[in-house]
mmCIF file with all atom_site columns, C-alpha atoms in Angstrom:
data_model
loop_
_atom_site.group_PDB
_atom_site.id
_atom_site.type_symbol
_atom_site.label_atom_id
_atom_site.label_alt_id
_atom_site.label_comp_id
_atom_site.label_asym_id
_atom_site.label_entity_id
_atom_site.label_seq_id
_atom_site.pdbx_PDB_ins_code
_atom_site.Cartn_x
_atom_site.Cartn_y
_atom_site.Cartn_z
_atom_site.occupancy
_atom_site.B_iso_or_equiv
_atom_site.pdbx_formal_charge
_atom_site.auth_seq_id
_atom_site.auth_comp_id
_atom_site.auth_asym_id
_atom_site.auth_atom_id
_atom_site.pdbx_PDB_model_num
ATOM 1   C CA . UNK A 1 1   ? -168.875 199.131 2.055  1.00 0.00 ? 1   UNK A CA 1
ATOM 2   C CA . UNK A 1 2   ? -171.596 201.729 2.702  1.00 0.00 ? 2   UNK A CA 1
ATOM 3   C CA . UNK A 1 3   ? -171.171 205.199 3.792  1.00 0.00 ? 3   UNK A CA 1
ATOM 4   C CA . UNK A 1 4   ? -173.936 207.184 6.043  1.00 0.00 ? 4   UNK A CA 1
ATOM 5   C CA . UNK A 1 5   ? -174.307 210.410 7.323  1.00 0.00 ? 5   UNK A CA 1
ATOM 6   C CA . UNK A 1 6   ? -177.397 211.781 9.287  1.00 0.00 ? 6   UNK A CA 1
ATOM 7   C CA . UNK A 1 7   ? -179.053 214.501 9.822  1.00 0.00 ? 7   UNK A CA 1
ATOM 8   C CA . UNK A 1 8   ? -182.548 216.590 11.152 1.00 0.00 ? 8   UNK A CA 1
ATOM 9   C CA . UNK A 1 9   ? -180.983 216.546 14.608 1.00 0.00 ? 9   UNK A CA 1
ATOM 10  C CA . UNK A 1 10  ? -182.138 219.560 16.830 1.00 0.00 ? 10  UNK A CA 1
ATOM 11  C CA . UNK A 1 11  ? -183.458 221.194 19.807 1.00 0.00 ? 11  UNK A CA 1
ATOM 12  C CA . UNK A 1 12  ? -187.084 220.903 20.636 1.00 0.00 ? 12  UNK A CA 1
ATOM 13  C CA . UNK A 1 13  ? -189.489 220.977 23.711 1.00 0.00 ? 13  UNK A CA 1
ATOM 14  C CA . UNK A 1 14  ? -191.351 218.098 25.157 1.00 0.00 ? 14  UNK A CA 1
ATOM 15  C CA . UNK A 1 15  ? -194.263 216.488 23.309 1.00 0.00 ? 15  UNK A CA 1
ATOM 16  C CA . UNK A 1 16  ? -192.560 218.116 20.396 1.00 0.00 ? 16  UNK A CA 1
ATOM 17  C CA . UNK A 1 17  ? -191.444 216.204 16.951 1.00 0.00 ? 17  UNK A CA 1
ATOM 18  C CA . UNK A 1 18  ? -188.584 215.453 14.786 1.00 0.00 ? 18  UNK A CA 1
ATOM 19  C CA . UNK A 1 19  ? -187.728 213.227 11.854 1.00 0.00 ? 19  UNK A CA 1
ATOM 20  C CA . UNK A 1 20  ? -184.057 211.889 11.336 1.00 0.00 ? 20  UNK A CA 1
ATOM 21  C CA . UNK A 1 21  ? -182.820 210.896 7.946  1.00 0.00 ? 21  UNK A CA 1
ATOM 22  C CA . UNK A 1 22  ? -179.584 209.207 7.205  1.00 0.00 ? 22  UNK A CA 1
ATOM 23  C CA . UNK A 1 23  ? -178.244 208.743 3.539  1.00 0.00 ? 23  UNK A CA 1
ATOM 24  C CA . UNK A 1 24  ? -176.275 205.874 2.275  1.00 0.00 ? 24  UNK A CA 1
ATOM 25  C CA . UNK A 1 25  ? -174.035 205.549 -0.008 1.00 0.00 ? 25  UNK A CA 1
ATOM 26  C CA . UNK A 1 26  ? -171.331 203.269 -1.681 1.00 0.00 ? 26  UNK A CA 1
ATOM 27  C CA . UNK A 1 27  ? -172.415 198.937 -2.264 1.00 0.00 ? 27  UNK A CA 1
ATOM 28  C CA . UNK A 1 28  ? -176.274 198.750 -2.921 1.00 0.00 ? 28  UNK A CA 1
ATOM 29  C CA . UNK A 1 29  ? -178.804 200.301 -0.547 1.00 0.00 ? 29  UNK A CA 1
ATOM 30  C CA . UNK A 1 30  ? -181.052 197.118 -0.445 1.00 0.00 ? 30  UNK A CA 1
ATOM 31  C CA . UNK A 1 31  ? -178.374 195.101 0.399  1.00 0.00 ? 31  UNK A CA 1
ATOM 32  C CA . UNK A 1 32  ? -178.602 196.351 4.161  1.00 0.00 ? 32  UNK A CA 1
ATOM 33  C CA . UNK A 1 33  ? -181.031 195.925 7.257  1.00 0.00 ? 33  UNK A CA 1
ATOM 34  C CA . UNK A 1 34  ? -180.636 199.513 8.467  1.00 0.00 ? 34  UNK A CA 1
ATOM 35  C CA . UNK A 1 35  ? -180.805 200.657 12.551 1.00 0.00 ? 35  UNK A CA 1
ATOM 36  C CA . UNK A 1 36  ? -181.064 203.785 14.427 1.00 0.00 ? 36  UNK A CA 1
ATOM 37  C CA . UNK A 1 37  ? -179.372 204.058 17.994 1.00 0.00 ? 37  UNK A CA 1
ATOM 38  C CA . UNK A 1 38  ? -178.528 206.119 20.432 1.00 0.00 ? 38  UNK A CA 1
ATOM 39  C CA . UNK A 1 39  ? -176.373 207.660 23.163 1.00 0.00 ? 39  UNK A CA 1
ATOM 40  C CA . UNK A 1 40  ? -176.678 209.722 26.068 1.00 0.00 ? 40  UNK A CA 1
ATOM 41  C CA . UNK A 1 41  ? -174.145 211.081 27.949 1.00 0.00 ? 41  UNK A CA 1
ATOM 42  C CA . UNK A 1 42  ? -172.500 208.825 30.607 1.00 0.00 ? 42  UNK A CA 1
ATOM 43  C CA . UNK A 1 43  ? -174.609 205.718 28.942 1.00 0.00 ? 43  UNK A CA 1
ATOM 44  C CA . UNK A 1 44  ? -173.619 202.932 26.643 1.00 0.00 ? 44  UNK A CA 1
ATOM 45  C CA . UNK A 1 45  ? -175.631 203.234 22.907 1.00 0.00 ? 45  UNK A CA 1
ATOM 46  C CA . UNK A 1 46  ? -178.796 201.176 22.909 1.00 0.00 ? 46  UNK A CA 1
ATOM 47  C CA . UNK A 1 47  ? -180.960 200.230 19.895 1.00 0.00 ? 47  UNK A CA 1
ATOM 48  C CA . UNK A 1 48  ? -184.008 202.605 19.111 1.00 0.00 ? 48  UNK A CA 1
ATOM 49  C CA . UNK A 1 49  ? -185.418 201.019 15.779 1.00 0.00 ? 49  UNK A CA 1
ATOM 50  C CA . UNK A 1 50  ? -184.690 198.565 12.668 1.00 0.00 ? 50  UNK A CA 1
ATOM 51  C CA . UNK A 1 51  ? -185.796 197.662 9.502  1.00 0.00 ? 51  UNK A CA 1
ATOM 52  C CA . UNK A 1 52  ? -185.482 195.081 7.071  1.00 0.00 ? 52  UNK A CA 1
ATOM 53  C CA . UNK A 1 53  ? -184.177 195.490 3.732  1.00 0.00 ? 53  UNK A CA 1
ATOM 54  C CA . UNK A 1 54  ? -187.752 196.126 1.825  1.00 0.00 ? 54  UNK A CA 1
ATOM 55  C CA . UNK A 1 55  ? -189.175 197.526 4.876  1.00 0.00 ? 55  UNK A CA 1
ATOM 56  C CA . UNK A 1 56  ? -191.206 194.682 5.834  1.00 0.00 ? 56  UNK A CA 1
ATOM 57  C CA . UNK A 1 57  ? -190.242 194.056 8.631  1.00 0.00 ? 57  UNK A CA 1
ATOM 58  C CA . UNK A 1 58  ? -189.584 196.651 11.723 1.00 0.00 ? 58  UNK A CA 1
ATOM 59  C CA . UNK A 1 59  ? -188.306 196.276 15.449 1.00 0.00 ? 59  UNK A CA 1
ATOM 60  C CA . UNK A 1 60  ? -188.589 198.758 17.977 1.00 0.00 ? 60  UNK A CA 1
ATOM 61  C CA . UNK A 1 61  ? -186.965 199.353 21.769 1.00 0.00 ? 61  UNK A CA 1
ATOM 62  C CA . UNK A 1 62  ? -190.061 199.097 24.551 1.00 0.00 ? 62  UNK A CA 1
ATOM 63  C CA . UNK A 1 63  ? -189.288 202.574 25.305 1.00 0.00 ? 63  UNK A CA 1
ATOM 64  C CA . UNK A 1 64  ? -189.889 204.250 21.632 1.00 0.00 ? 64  UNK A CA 1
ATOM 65  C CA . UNK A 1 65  ? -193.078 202.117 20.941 1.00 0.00 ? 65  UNK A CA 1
ATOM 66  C CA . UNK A 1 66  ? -195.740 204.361 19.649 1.00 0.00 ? 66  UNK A CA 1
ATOM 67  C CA . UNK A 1 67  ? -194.163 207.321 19.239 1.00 0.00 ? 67  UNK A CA 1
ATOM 68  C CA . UNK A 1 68  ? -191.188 206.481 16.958 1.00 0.00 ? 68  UNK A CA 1
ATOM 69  C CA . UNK A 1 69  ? -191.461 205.396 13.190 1.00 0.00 ? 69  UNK A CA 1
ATOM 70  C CA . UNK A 1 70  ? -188.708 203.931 11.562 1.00 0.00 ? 70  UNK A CA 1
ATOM 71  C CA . UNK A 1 71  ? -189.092 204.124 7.344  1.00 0.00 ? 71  UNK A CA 1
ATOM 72  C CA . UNK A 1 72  ? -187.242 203.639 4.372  1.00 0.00 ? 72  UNK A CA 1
ATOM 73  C CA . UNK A 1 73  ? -187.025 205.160 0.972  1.00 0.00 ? 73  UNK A CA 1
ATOM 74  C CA . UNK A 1 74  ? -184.815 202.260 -1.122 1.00 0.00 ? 74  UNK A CA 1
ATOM 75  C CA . UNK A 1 75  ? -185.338 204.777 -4.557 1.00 0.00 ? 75  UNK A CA 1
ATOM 76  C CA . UNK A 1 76  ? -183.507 207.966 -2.290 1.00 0.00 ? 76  UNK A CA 1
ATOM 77  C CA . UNK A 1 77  ? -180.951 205.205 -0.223 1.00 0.00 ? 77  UNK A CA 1
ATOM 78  C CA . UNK A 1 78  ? -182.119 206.737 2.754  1.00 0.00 ? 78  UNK A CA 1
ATOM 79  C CA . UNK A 1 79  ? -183.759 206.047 6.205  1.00 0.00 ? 79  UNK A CA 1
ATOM 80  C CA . UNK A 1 80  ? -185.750 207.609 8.649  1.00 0.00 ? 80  UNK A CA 1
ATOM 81  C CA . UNK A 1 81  ? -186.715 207.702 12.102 1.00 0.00 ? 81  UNK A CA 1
ATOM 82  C CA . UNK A 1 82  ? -189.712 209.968 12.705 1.00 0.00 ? 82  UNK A CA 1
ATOM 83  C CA . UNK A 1 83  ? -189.880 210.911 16.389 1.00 0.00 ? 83  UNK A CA 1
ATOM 84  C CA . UNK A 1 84  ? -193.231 212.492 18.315 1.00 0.00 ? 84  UNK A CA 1
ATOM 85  C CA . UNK A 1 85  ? -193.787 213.062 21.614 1.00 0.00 ? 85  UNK A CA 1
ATOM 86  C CA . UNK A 1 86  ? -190.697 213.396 22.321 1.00 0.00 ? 86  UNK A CA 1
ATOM 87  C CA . UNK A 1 87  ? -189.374 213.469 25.994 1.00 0.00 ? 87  UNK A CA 1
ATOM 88  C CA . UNK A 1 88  ? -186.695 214.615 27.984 1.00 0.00 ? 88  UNK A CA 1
ATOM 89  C CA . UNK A 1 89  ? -185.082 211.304 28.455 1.00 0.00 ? 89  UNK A CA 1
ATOM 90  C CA . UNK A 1 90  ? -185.023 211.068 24.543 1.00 0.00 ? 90  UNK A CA 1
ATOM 91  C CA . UNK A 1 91  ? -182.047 213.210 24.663 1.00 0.00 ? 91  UNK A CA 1
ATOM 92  C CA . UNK A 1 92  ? -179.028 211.474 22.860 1.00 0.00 ? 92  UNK A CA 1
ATOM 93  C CA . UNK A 1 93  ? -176.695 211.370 19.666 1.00 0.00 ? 93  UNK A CA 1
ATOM 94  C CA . UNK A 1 94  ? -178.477 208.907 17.464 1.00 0.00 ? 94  UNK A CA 1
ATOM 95  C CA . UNK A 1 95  ? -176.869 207.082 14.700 1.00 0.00 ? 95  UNK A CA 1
ATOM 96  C CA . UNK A 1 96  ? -177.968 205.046 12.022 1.00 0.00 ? 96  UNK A CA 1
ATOM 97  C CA . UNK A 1 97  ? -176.027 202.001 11.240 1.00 0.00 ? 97  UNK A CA 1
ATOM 98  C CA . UNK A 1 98  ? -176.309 199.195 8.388  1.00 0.00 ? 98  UNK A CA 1
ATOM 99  C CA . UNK A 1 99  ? -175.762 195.789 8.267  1.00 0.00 ? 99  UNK A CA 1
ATOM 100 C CA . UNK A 1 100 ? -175.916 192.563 6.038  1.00 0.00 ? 100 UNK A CA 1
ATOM 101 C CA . UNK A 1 101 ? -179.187 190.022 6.975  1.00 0.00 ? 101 UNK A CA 1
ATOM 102 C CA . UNK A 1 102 ? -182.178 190.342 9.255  1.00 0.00 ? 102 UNK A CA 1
ATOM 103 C CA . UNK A 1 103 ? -182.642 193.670 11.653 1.00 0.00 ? 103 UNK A CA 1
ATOM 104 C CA . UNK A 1 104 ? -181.176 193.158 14.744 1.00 0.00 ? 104 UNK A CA 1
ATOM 105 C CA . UNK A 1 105 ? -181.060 194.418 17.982 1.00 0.00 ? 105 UNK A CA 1
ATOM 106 C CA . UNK A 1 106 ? -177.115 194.484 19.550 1.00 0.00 ? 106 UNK A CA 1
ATOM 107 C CA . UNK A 1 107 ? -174.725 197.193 18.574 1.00 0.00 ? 107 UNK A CA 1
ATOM 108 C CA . UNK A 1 108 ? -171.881 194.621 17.241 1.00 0.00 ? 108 UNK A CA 1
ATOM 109 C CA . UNK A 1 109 ? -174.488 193.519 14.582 1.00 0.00 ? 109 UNK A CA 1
ATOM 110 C CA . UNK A 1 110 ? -174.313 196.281 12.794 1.00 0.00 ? 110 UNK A CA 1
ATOM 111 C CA . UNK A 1 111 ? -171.005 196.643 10.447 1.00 0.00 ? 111 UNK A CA 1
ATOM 112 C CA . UNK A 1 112 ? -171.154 200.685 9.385  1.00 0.00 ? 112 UNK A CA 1
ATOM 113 C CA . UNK A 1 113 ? -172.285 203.574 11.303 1.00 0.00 ? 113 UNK A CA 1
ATOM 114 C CA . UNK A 1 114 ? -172.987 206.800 10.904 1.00 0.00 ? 114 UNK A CA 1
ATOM 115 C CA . UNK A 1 115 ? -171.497 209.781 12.520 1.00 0.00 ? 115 UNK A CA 1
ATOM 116 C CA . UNK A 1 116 ? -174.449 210.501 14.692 1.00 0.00 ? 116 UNK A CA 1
ATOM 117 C CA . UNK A 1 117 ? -176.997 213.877 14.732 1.00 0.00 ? 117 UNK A CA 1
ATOM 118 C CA . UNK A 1 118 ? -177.986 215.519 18.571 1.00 0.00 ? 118 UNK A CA 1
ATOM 119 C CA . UNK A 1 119 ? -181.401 214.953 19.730 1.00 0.00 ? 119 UNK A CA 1
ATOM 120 C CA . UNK A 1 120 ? -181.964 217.491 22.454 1.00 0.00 ? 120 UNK A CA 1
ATOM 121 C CA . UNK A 1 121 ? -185.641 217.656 24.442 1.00 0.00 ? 121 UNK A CA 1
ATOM 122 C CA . UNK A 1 122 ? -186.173 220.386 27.157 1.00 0.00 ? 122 UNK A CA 1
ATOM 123 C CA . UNK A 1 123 ? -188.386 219.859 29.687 1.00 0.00 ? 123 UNK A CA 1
#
């Protein structure tokens, strides 16, 4: 079992920048594929961004393309997602999840979650 808890969350304007980080621990860091979603109010969570276990492979949601980076530091169990140009419609709790095998896209893939960090973007 693997534990995670992210953070870097905050308020920022439009065109602005943030970088989320979520830690991991309990079973073996490289063991996972690792995700980042995300929620907004009134919506279902939809994948933003996954990796593989070494980082060699990466996925990303049409609507994050280009302006999100999803990275992983295997030596600090952590992951990132760094975020620029961010837009209103970015606004959401994002999570980071984990899971055994190859990224994938659908929530039920993904065995542990986080607790989530708010994203807010003013116009």
């Amino acid at each position: 079992q693997v534990q995670l808890v992210e953070s870097g969350g905050g308020l920022v304007q439009a065109g602005g920048s943030l970088r989320l980080s979520c830690a991991a621990s309990g079973r073996p860091f490289t063991t996972y594929s690792m995700g980042w979603f995300r929620q907004a109010p009134g919506k279902e969570r939809e994948f933003v961004a996954a990796i593989s276990w070494m980082g060699g492979s990466t996925n990303y949601a049409d609507s994050v393309k280009g302006r999100f980076t999803i990275s992983r530091d295997n030596a600090k169990n952590t992951v990132y997602l760094q975020m620029i140009s961010l837009k209103p419609e970015d606004t959401a709790l994002y999570f980071c999840a984990a899971r055994t095998g190859a990224p994938a896209i659908p929530t039920s893939a993904y065995n542990y979650w986080g607790q989530g960090t708010q994203v807010t973007v003013s116009s």
